[in-house]
CSV table of C-alpha atoms in Angstrom, one decimal:
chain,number,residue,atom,x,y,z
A,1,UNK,CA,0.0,0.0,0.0
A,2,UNK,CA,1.9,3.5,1.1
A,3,UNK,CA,4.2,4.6,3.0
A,4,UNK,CA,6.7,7.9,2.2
A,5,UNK,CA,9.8,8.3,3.9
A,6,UNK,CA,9.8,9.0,7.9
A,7,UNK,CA,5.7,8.3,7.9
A,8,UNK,CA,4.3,4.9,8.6
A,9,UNK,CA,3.6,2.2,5.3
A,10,UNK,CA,0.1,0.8,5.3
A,11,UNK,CA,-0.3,-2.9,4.2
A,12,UNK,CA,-1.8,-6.2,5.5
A,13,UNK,CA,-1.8,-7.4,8.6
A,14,UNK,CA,-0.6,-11.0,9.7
A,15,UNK,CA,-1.4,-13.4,12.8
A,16,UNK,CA,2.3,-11.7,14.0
A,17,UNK,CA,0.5,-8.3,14.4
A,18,UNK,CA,-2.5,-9.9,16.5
A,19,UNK,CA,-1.2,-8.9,20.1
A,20,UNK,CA,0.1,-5.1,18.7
A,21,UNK,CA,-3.0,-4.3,17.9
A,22,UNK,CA,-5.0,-6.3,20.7
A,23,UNK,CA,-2.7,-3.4,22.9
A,24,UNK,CA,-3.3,-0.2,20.8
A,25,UNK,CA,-7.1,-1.1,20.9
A,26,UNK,CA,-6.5,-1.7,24.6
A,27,UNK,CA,-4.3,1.6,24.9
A,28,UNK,CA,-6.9,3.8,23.0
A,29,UNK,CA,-8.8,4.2,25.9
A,30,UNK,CA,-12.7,4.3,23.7
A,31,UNK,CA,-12.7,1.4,21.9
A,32,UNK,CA,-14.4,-1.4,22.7
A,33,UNK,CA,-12.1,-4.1,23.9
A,34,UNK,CA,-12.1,-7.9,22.2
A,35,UNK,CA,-10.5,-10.4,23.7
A,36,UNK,CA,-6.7,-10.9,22.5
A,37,UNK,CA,-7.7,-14.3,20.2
A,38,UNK,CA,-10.0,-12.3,18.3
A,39,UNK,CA,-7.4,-10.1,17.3
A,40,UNK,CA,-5.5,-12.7,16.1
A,41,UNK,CA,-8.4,-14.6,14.3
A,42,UNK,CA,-8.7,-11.4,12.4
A,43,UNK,CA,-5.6,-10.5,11.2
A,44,UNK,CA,-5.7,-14.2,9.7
A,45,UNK,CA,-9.2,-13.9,8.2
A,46,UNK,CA,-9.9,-11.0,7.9
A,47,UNK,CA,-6.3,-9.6,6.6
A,48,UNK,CA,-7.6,-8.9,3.0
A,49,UNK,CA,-10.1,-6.3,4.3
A,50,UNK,CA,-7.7,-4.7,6.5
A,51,UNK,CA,-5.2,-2.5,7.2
A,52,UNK,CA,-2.3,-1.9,8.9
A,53,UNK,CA,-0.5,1.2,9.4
A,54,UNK,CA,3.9,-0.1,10.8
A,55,UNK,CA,6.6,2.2,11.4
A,56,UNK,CA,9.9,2.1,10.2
A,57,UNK,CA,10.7,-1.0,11.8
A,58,UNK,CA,7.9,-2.5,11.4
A,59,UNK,CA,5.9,-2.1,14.4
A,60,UNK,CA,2.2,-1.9,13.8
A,61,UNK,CA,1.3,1.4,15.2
A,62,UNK,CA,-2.3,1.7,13.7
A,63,UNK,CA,-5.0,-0.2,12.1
A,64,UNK,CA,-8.6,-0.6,10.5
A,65,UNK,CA,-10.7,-3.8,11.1
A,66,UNK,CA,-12.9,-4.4,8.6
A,67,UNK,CA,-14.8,-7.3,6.7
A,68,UNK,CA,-17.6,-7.5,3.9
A,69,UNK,CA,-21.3,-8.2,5.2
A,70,UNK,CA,-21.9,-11.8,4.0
A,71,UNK,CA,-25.5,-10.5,3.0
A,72,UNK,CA,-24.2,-6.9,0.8
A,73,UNK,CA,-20.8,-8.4,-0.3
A,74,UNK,CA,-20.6,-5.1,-1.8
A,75,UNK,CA,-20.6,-3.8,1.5
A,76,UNK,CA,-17.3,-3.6,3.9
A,77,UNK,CA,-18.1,-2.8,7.6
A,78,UNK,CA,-15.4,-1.2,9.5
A,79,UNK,CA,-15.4,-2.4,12.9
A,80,UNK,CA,-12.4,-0.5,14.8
A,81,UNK,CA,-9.9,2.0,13.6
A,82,UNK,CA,-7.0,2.9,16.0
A,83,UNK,CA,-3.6,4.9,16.1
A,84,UNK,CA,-0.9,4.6,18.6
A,85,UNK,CA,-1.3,7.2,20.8
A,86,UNK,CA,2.7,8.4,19.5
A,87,UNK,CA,1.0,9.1,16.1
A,88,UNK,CA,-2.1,10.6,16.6
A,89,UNK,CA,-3.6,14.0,15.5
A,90,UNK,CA,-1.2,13.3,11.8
A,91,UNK,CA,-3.9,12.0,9.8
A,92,UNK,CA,-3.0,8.6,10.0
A,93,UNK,CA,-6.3,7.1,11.0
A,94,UNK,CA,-8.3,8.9,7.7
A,95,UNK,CA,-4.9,7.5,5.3
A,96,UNK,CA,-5.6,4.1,6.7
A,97,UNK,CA,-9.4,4.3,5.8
A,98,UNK,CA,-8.5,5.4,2.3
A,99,UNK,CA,-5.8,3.0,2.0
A,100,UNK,CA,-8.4,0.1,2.5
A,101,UNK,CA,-11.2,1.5,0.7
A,102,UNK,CA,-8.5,1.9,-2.7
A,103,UNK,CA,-8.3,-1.8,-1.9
A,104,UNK,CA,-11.3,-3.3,-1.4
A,105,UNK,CA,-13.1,-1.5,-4.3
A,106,UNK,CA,-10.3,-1.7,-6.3
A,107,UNK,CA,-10.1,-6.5,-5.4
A,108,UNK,CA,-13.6,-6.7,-4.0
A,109,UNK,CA,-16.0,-4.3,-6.3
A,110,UNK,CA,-17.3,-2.5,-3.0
A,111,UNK,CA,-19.6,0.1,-3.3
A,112,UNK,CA,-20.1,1.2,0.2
A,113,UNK,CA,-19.2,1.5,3.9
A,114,UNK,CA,-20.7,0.9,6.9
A,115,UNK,CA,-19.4,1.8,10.7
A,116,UNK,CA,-21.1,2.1,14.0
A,117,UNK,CA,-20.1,4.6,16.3
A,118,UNK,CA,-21.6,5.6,19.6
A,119,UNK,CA,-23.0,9.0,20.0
A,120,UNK,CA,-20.6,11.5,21.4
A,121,UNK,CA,-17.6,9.9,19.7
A,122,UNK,CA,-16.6,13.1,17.9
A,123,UNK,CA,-13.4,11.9,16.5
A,124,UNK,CA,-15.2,9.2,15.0
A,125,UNK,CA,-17.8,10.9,13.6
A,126,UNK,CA,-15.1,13.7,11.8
A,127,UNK,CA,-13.1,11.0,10.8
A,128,UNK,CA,-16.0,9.3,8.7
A,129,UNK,CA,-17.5,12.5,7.7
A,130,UNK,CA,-14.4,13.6,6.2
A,131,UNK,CA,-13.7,10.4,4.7
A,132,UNK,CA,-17.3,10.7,3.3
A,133,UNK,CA,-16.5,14.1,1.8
A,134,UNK,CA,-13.0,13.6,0.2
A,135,UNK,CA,-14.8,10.9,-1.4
A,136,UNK,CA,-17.5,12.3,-2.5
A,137,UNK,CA,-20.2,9.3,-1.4
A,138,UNK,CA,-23.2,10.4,1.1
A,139,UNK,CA,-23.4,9.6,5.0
A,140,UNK,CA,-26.8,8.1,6.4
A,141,UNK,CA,-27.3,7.7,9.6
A,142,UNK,CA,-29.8,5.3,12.0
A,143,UNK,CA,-29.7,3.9,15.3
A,144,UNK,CA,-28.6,-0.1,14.3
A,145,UNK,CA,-28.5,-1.2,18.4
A,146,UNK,CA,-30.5,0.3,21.1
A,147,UNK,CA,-28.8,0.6,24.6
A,148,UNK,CA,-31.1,-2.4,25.8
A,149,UNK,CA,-29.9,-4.6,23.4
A,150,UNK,CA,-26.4,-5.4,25.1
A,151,UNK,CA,-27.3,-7.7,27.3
A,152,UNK,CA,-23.6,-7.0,29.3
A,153,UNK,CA,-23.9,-4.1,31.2
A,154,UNK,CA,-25.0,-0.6,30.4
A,155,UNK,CA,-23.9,0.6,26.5
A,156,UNK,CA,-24.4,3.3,24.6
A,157,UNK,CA,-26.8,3.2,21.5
A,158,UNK,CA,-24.6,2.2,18.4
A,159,UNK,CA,-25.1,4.8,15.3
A,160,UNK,CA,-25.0,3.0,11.6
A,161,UNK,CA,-23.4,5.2,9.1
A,162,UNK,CA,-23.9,4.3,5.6
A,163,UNK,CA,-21.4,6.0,3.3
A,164,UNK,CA,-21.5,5.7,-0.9
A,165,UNK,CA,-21.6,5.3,-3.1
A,166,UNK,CA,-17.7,4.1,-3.6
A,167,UNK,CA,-15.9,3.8,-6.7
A,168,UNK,CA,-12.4,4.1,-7.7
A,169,UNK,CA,-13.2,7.3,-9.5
A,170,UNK,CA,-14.1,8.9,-6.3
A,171,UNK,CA,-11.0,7.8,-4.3
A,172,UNK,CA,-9.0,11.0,-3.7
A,173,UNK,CA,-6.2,11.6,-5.3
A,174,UNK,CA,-3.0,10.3,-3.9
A,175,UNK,CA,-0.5,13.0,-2.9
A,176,UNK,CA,2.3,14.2,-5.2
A,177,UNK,CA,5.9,12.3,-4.2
């Protein structure tokens, strides 16, 4: 995928970068947690519809989680984005989203995105809205889970955004080298 000089590449992850980002999930401090074996079970079947941002050597130091909905192939659901704490507030976390959708519409045909995110997440919302925006696709939103549907404990409604339409001729353009 990318990757200039001094800023972090983006590519697959591997079953190696499982308990990296298990901790930067963990270390993020809003994310919902998983345990550390689904992080590995992702980044071994889920790799082709993620992304990993690594610094220079190597280290995983972002990421996006994602997968397409079995029922709307068409359709990849992003389930967790996070950056290191180290490189935050560089624009890491809105590369990596455009980094995977390149991918996925370029190998998989995908058409749109979906993402919950709990209301009040600001940074979450921006991120997606701006994502929405430099690719020109529209944002819906609707209430997928109400609060009494987690069945663990008090939890915040969880917000569907629907962006698209994708295509690779609304990708934005990559920047000049």
């Amino acid at each position: 995928m990318t990757g200039n000089t001094g800023e972090p590449r983006t590519d697959r992850p591997d079953v190696a970068d499982g308990a990296a980002l298990w901790r930067i999930a963990k270390d993020s401090g809003t994310l919902d947690l998983n345990s550390s074996y689904s992080y590995l079970l992702w980044c071994r079947d889920f790799a082709g519809t993620s992304v990993v941002a690594r610094a220079a050597d190597g280290t995983p130091v972002g990421f996006v989680t994602a997968y397409l909905r079995p029922d709307r192939p068409s359709t990849l659901l992003v389930w967790q984005v996070a950056v290191d704490a180290s490189h935050r507030g560089r624009g890491l976390a809105a590369r990596l989203l455009d980094d995977l959708a390149a991918h996925v519409v370029a190998e998989y045909g995908v058409t749109g995105l979906e993402t919950t995110i709990s209301p009040g997440n600001t940074a979450s919302e921006r991120l997606f809205a701006s994502f929405a925006r430099r690719h020109g696709a529209t944002v819906e939103r609707e209430v997928l889970f109400e609060t009494e549907r987690f069945p663990d404990g008090p939890h915040d409604p969880e917000v569907l955004h629907r962006i698209g339409p994708l295509s690779a001729d609304s990708a934005p353009a990559a920047p000049a080298a």
